[in-house]
Coordinates of C-alpha atoms and ligand atoms in Angstrom, one line a residue:
M18 CA 58.6 179.0 102.8
E19 CA 61.8 180.5 101.2
T20 CA 62.6 182.4 104.4
A21 CA 61.8 179.5 106.7
Q22 CA 64.5 177.5 104.9
L23 CA 67.1 180.0 105.7
I24 CA 66.8 179.7 109.4
V25 CA 69.2 177.7 111.6
P26 CA 67.0 175.7 113.9
P27 CA 67.7 176.5 117.6
P28 CA 69.6 173.8 119.4
L29 CA 67.7 171.3 121.6
S30 CA 68.4 172.0 125.2
R31 CA 70.7 168.9 125.6
I32 CA 72.7 170.0 122.5
A33 CA 73.0 173.6 123.9
R34 CA 74.2 172.1 127.2
F35 CA 76.7 169.9 125.5
E36 CA 78.2 172.8 123.6
K37 CA 78.8 174.6 126.9
L38 CA 80.9 171.7 128.2
G39 CA 83.5 172.7 125.6
F40 CA 86.4 170.5 126.5
G41 CA 86.4 166.9 127.4
M42 CA 88.6 163.9 128.0
F43 CA 88.4 160.7 126.0
L44 CA 89.6 157.6 127.9
H45 CA 90.6 154.5 125.9
W46 CA 91.2 151.7 128.4
G47 CA 90.7 148.0 128.0
L48 CA 92.5 144.6 128.0
Y49 CA 94.6 145.9 125.1
S50 CA 96.2 148.5 127.5
Q51 CA 98.3 145.7 128.9
L52 CA 100.1 145.2 125.6
G53 CA 100.9 148.9 125.1
A54 CA 100.4 148.8 121.4
G55 CA 97.1 150.6 120.9
E56 CA 93.5 149.4 121.0
W57 CA 93.6 147.6 117.7
V58 CA 96.4 145.2 118.7
M59 CA 94.1 142.1 118.6
L60 CA 93.4 142.7 114.9
H61 CA 96.9 144.0 114.0
R62 CA 98.6 141.0 115.5
Q63 CA 95.9 138.7 114.2
M64 CA 95.5 137.2 117.6
Q65 CA 92.8 134.6 118.0
A66 CA 90.3 135.2 120.8
E67 CA 91.5 132.1 122.7
Q68 CA 94.9 133.7 123.0
Y69 CA 93.8 137.3 123.3
N70 CA 91.2 136.7 126.0
Q71 CA 93.9 135.5 128.4
L72 CA 94.5 139.2 129.0
K73 CA 91.4 139.1 131.1
E74 CA 93.2 137.0 133.7
T75 CA 95.8 139.6 134.3
F76 CA 93.5 142.6 134.3
T77 CA 93.5 143.9 137.9
A78 CA 92.6 147.5 137.5
E79 CA 94.6 148.1 140.6
D80 CA 95.7 151.5 139.6
F81 CA 92.4 152.7 138.4
D82 CA 91.2 155.6 140.6
A83 CA 88.2 157.1 138.9
R84 CA 88.3 160.1 141.3
A85 CA 91.9 160.9 140.3
W86 CA 90.8 160.8 136.6
A87 CA 87.9 163.1 137.2
R88 CA 90.1 165.5 139.2
L89 CA 92.7 165.5 136.4
A90 CA 90.0 166.4 133.8
R91 CA 88.8 169.1 136.1
A92 CA 92.3 170.5 136.5
A93 CA 92.7 170.7 132.7
G94 CA 89.5 172.7 132.4
M95 CA 87.5 169.8 131.0
R96 CA 83.8 169.3 131.9
Y97 CA 83.2 165.8 130.6
I98 CA 84.8 162.4 130.2
T99 CA 84.0 159.8 127.6
L100 CA 85.1 156.3 128.7
T101 CA 85.4 153.3 126.5
T102 CA 83.0 151.0 128.3
R103 CA 83.5 148.3 125.6
H104 CA 85.9 148.7 122.7
H105 CA 86.2 146.5 119.5
E106 CA 88.0 143.8 121.5
G107 CA 84.6 143.1 123.1
F108 CA 85.6 143.3 126.8
S109 CA 83.2 145.3 129.0
L110 CA 84.4 147.5 131.9
Y111 CA 80.8 147.2 133.3
D112 CA 78.8 144.4 134.9
T113 CA 77.1 142.7 131.9
R114 CA 74.7 141.0 134.4
G115 CA 74.8 137.6 132.8
L116 CA 75.0 138.7 129.1
S117 CA 78.6 137.7 128.9
K118 CA 81.5 136.5 131.1
F119 CA 83.9 138.7 129.2
D120 CA 83.7 141.7 131.6
A121 CA 85.5 143.3 134.5
L122 CA 83.4 141.4 137.0
H123 CA 84.9 138.1 135.7
S124 CA 88.5 139.4 135.7
P125 CA 90.8 139.8 138.8
A126 CA 89.5 143.4 138.9
G127 CA 86.1 142.0 140.1
R128 CA 84.5 145.5 140.1
D129 CA 82.1 147.4 138.0
L130 CA 84.5 150.1 136.7
V131 CA 81.8 152.0 134.9
A132 CA 79.8 152.4 138.2
E133 CA 83.0 153.8 139.8
F134 CA 83.6 156.0 136.9
V135 CA 80.1 157.5 136.8
E136 CA 80.1 158.1 140.6
A137 CA 83.5 159.7 140.5
C138 CA 82.5 162.0 137.7
R139 CA 79.4 163.2 139.6
A140 CA 81.5 163.8 142.7
E141 CA 83.8 166.1 140.7
D142 CA 81.2 167.8 138.7
I143 CA 82.2 166.2 135.5
V144 CA 79.6 164.8 133.0
P145 CA 80.1 161.1 132.3
F146 CA 79.7 160.0 128.7
L147 CA 79.9 156.3 127.7
Y148 CA 81.7 155.1 124.6
H149 CA 80.5 151.8 123.2
T150 CA 81.7 149.9 120.2
T151 CA 79.3 148.7 117.7
I152 CA 81.6 146.1 116.1
D153 CA 82.8 143.2 118.3
W154 CA 85.8 141.0 117.5
Q155 CA 84.5 138.4 119.9
W156 CA 81.7 137.7 117.5
W157 CA 83.7 137.5 114.3
K158 CA 86.5 135.3 115.5
D159 CA 88.3 135.3 112.2
L160 CA 88.6 139.0 112.7
K161 CA 86.5 139.8 109.6
W162 CA 84.0 142.6 109.7
P163 CA 80.3 141.7 110.2
P164 CA 79.0 139.7 107.3
R165 CA 78.0 141.9 104.5
D166 CA 74.6 140.3 104.1
G167 CA 73.7 140.6 107.7
G168 CA 72.7 137.0 108.4
P169 CA 71.3 135.4 111.5
Q170 CA 74.5 135.9 113.5
F171 CA 74.4 139.6 112.9
A172 CA 70.8 139.7 114.2
E173 CA 71.8 137.8 117.3
Y174 CA 74.7 140.1 117.8
L175 CA 72.5 143.2 117.6
D176 CA 70.3 141.8 120.3
Y177 CA 73.3 141.3 122.5
F178 CA 74.6 144.8 121.7
H179 CA 71.3 146.5 122.3
A180 CA 70.8 144.5 125.5
S181 CA 74.2 145.8 126.6
I182 CA 73.2 149.4 125.9
E183 CA 70.0 148.9 127.8
L184 CA 72.1 147.9 130.9
L185 CA 74.2 151.1 130.5
C186 CA 71.0 153.2 130.2
R187 CA 69.3 151.7 133.2
N188 CA 71.9 151.1 135.8
Y189 CA 74.0 154.2 136.1
G190 CA 71.6 157.1 136.6
P191 CA 71.5 160.0 134.1
I192 CA 74.5 160.1 131.8
G193 CA 75.7 162.8 129.4
G194 CA 75.6 160.7 126.3
L195 CA 76.4 157.5 124.5
W196 CA 79.2 157.6 122.0
F197 CA 79.0 154.8 119.4
D198 CA 81.9 153.7 117.2
G199 CA 82.1 151.1 114.4
N200 CA 79.2 151.5 112.0
W201 CA 81.7 153.0 109.5
A202 CA 83.2 149.6 109.2
H203 CA 80.0 148.2 107.6
P204 CA 77.9 151.1 106.4
E205 CA 75.6 149.0 104.3
A206 CA 74.5 146.8 107.2
D207 CA 71.2 147.4 108.8
W208 CA 72.3 148.4 112.3
K209 CA 68.8 148.8 113.5
E210 CA 69.5 152.3 114.7
D211 CA 65.8 153.2 115.1
R212 CA 65.6 150.4 117.7
L213 CA 68.8 151.4 119.5
Y214 CA 68.0 155.1 119.7
A215 CA 64.4 154.5 120.8
L216 CA 65.8 152.5 123.7
I217 CA 68.1 155.3 124.7
R218 CA 65.4 157.9 124.5
K219 CA 63.1 155.7 126.7
F220 CA 65.6 155.4 129.5
Q221 CA 67.9 158.4 129.0
P222 CA 65.8 161.1 127.3
E223 CA 68.4 163.8 127.9
A224 CA 71.5 161.8 126.8
M225 CA 73.4 163.0 123.7
I226 CA 73.5 160.4 121.0
I227 CA 76.8 160.3 119.1
N228 CA 77.8 157.9 116.4
N229 CA 81.3 158.3 115.1
T230 CA 81.3 158.6 111.3
G231 CA 85.0 157.7 111.2
L232 CA 88.2 158.9 109.7
D233 CA 86.8 159.0 106.1
A234 CA 83.7 160.9 106.8
Q235 CA 84.5 164.0 108.9
G236 CA 81.4 165.8 109.9
G237 CA 79.2 163.2 108.1
K238 CA 75.5 163.2 108.9
G239 CA 73.8 160.1 110.2
H240 CA 70.5 159.0 111.6
P241 CA 68.1 161.9 112.6
E242 CA 68.3 161.0 116.3
V243 CA 72.1 161.6 116.3
D244 CA 72.9 164.9 118.0
I245 CA 76.5 165.5 116.9
M246 CA 78.8 165.6 113.8
T247 CA 82.1 163.9 114.7
F248 CA 85.5 165.0 113.5
E249 CA 87.9 162.2 114.2
Q250 CA 91.5 163.5 114.3
G251 CA 90.7 166.6 112.2
L252 CA 89.8 170.2 112.9
P253 CA 86.1 170.8 112.8
T254 CA 84.4 173.1 110.4
M255 CA 81.2 175.2 110.6
P256 CA 78.6 173.7 108.4
D257 CA 75.8 175.8 107.1
Q258 CA 72.9 174.5 109.1
R259 CA 70.3 176.9 107.7
G260 CA 67.1 175.0 106.7
S261 CA 68.1 171.8 108.4
Q262 CA 65.7 169.7 110.5
K263 CA 67.8 169.8 113.6
Y264 CA 70.8 171.8 114.7
L265 CA 73.8 169.5 115.3
A266 CA 76.7 170.1 117.7
R267 CA 80.2 169.2 116.6
E268 CA 83.0 167.5 118.3
M269 CA 86.6 166.9 117.4
C270 CA 88.3 163.9 119.0
Q271 CA 92.0 163.6 119.0
T272 CA 94.8 161.4 120.3
M273 CA 97.5 163.1 122.4
N274 CA 100.1 161.0 120.6
A275 CA 99.4 158.6 117.7
H276 CA 97.4 156.0 119.7
W277 CA 94.0 155.9 121.5
G278 CA 94.9 152.9 123.7
V279 CA 98.3 153.4 125.4
G280 CA 101.2 153.1 123.1
A281 CA 104.4 152.3 125.0
D282 CA 106.6 153.1 122.1
D283 CA 104.9 156.3 121.1
F284 CA 106.8 159.5 121.4
A285 CA 104.7 161.6 119.1
Y286 CA 103.0 163.8 121.7
L287 CA 101.2 167.0 121.3
S288 CA 102.6 169.8 123.4
P289 CA 100.5 172.0 125.7
R290 CA 100.8 174.6 123.0
Q291 CA 99.2 172.4 120.4
I292 CA 96.5 171.3 122.7
I293 CA 95.6 174.9 123.6
E294 CA 95.6 175.8 119.9
N295 CA 93.4 172.9 118.9
L296 CA 91.0 173.6 121.7
C297 CA 90.7 177.2 120.5
L298 CA 90.3 176.2 116.9
S299 CA 87.5 173.9 117.9
R300 CA 85.7 176.7 119.9
K301 CA 86.3 179.0 116.9
V302 CA 83.6 177.1 115.1
G303 CA 81.5 176.3 118.2
A304 CA 82.7 172.7 118.4
N305 CA 83.8 170.7 121.4
Y306 CA 87.3 169.3 121.8
L307 CA 87.6 165.7 123.1
L308 CA 91.2 165.0 123.9
N309 CA 92.3 161.4 124.4
V310 CA 94.4 159.8 127.1
G311 CA 95.2 156.1 127.2
P312 CA 95.6 154.9 130.8
T313 CA 98.3 152.4 131.7
A314 CA 97.8 148.6 131.8
Q315 CA 96.0 148.7 135.2
G316 CA 94.4 152.1 134.8
G317 CA 97.0 154.6 136.0
I318 CA 97.5 158.1 134.7
P319 CA 100.6 158.2 132.5
Q320 CA 103.2 160.8 133.5
Y321 CA 103.4 163.0 130.4
E322 CA 99.6 163.2 130.0
N323 CA 99.2 164.1 133.6
A324 CA 101.8 166.9 133.3
A325 CA 100.6 168.2 129.9
L326 CA 97.0 168.4 131.0
R327 CA 97.8 170.2 134.2
R328 CA 99.8 172.7 132.2
V329 CA 96.9 173.2 129.8
G330 CA 94.7 173.7 132.8
D331 CA 96.9 176.7 133.9
W332 CA 95.9 178.3 130.6
T333 CA 92.2 177.3 130.4
A334 CA 91.6 178.5 134.0
R335 CA 92.2 182.1 132.7
Y336 CA 89.5 181.9 130.1
D337 CA 87.1 179.2 131.4
T338 CA 83.8 181.1 130.9
I339 CA 84.8 182.5 127.6
L340 CA 85.8 179.1 126.3
R341 CA 82.6 177.4 127.4
E342 CA 80.0 180.1 126.9
G343 CA 81.6 181.9 123.9
R344 CA 79.8 181.5 120.6
P345 CA 81.1 182.4 117.1
V346 CA 79.7 185.6 115.6
D347 CA 78.2 185.1 112.2
G348 CA 79.7 187.1 109.4
T349 CA 82.9 188.1 111.2
S350 CA 86.4 187.3 110.0
C351 CA 90.0 187.9 111.2
S352 CA 93.3 187.2 109.6
G353 CA 95.1 183.9 110.0
R354 CA 93.7 181.6 112.7
D355 CA 92.4 184.5 114.8
F356 CA 88.7 184.7 115.6
I357 CA 86.2 186.2 118.0
L358 CA 83.6 184.8 120.3
Q359 CA 80.7 186.5 122.0
V360 CA 79.6 186.2 125.6
G361 CA 76.7 188.4 126.7
R362 CA 77.5 191.9 125.4
S363 CA 81.2 191.4 125.1
Y364 CA 83.3 190.1 122.3
Y365 CA 86.6 188.3 122.8
Y366 CA 89.4 188.3 120.2
F367 CA 91.7 185.2 120.2
A368 CA 95.1 186.2 118.8
F369 CA 97.4 183.5 117.6
N370 CA 101.1 183.7 116.8
L371 CA 101.9 187.0 118.6
A372 CA 105.4 188.4 118.6
I373 CA 107.4 188.6 121.8
K374 CA 109.3 191.7 122.8
G375 CA 112.5 192.0 124.8
N376 CA 116.2 192.5 124.5
D377 CA 117.4 191.5 121.0
H378 CA 120.1 189.3 122.5
V379 CA 117.5 187.1 124.2
T380 CA 114.2 187.1 122.4
V381 CA 113.7 184.9 119.4
N382 CA 111.0 186.4 117.4
N383 CA 109.0 184.3 115.1
G384 CA 105.6 185.8 115.8
L385 CA 103.8 188.8 114.4
A386 CA 103.6 192.2 115.9
G387 CA 101.2 195.1 115.0
S388 CA 97.7 195.7 113.9
R389 CA 95.2 193.1 113.0
Q390 CA 91.9 193.6 111.2
L391 CA 88.5 192.4 112.4
K392 CA 85.8 192.4 109.7
G393 CA 82.1 192.3 109.9
L394 CA 81.4 192.9 113.6
P395 CA 77.8 194.0 114.0
E396 CA 78.5 196.6 116.6
K397 CA 80.8 199.6 117.2
I398 CA 83.6 198.9 119.7
E399 CA 84.4 201.4 122.4
S400 CA 87.5 199.8 124.0
A401 CA 89.8 196.8 123.8
R402 CA 92.1 195.3 126.4
W403 CA 94.2 192.2 127.0
I404 CA 92.5 190.1 129.6
D405 CA 95.8 188.9 131.2
N406 CA 97.3 192.2 132.1
D407 CA 94.5 194.8 131.5
E408 CA 96.6 196.7 129.0
I409 CA 94.4 199.0 126.8
L410 CA 94.8 198.4 123.1
L411 CA 94.7 201.2 120.5
M412 CA 92.1 200.9 117.8
N413 CA 91.2 202.5 114.6
P414 CA 87.6 201.9 113.9
T415 CA 87.4 204.4 111.1
V416 CA 89.0 202.3 108.4
E417 CA 86.0 201.4 106.2
N418 CA 82.8 201.2 108.0
E419 CA 82.7 197.9 109.6
D420 CA 86.3 196.9 109.8
L421 CA 88.1 197.4 113.0
L422 CA 91.9 197.7 113.2
I423 CA 93.4 196.9 116.6
A424 CA 97.0 197.4 117.5
F425 CA 97.9 194.2 119.3
T426 CA 101.0 194.6 121.5
P427 CA 103.5 191.8 121.6
Y428 CA 104.1 189.6 124.7
S429 CA 106.8 191.0 126.8
Y430 CA 109.7 188.5 127.5
G431 CA 108.5 186.7 130.6
T432 CA 105.1 185.7 129.1
Q433 CA 104.0 183.6 126.1
L434 CA 100.3 182.6 126.3
V435 CA 100.2 180.7 123.0
V436 CA 96.8 182.3 122.3
R437 CA 96.1 185.6 123.9
V438 CA 92.6 186.9 124.4
A439 CA 91.4 190.5 124.3
E440 CA 88.1 191.8 125.4
L441 CA 86.3 194.2 123.0
R442 CA 83.5 196.3 124.6
P443 CA 80.8 197.6 122.4
V444 CA 79.7 201.2 122.7
Ligands
GLC23 C1 88.3 154.8 115.5 C2 89.0 153.5 116.0 C3 89.0 153.5 117.5 C4 88.9 154.7 118.3 C5 88.0 155.7 117.7 C6 87.9 157.0 118.4 O1 87.2 154.7 114.8 O2 88.4 152.4 115.5 O3 89.9 152.6 117.9 O4 88.3 154.3 119.4 O5 88.3 155.9 116.4 O6 87.4 158.0 117.7

């Protein structure tokens, strides 16, 4: 009994598959995109539905090219996209088939944008995930959260919400997962999660079930059917899953600036460097990294995001398999943010903050040079080399039994990979 409790349960196959996707794109797009002030603009400006819903009449989606989105994700090294099929504003990008007139079919767009999205993803070998809000500001017109005591309106809303999810589960073929968001607003309500998840399992048995625990509960645990711990805007951690009923994947989602829905006056962008580092720090603990882009009013790809993602893709292309298949090695530790991953028989050392070498009159050196220690590796290492230039790295495996000392050479002026990866081959 005692020993059984110490075992980390093996991941279900859908969870293991999800972990190998590694890097994904979050797309926040809705009527709010036309105002360029983020996806909470209806609430922030206290707009009444009568006024806000006028945005439907100018929603043309004329710049939305789902194939272009999927190709961009691919170019960045991403393997999945999570699209907001309905956000808190209550507008659906999909055909609600009579459930509501507040959808893309009843706007000038006149198309089922989720159908296009799913099809484009498949054509580009990207796994489609569908985000869906659980709170809906169309139902609480005074913009208050769902009534604390539930009440008949809440029951009616849940029927509508669950019928909406049934449409998503039945009309778009197999999807990677459903990503719910909003229960954090009203944790004491009875969201009837049993009913919702049974519905998903019936029509989409292999879909991941995700339910965002929100900014205040990073990595919180929810209903037993949920497959992931969410880390909204925060680096993920590696929880001890020994003895738990089910192994859970983890995913960090993050905005590329300070908004999910496009922010016209937002300049606070992450650089390719920061994106690469955050991707690595997610993989360090075996978590996925879901990076957000807010398309323009009519669904175009914003310039900066386009360029930054393509630049990131130049880096991820070098390490694609290692990033997706690499798993953390229990009991190992490196200094600083460095870490190792294992793929097959090889280990890969991810080195952060390396120095750069060149003429003193030109190099600005704020990185570190020299040896770094790797503790706790279960095997003896025979050789180490940088993957990018095949340079062999000197090692000193004799310092204490299990610790390995590797002499990491600096970048030479002309290169700066942000995070550099060395392959370590066991004896
Ligand atoms: C938050 C916000 C929301 C955003 C989500 C993404 O919970 O309410 O606007 O979609 O996080 O993680």
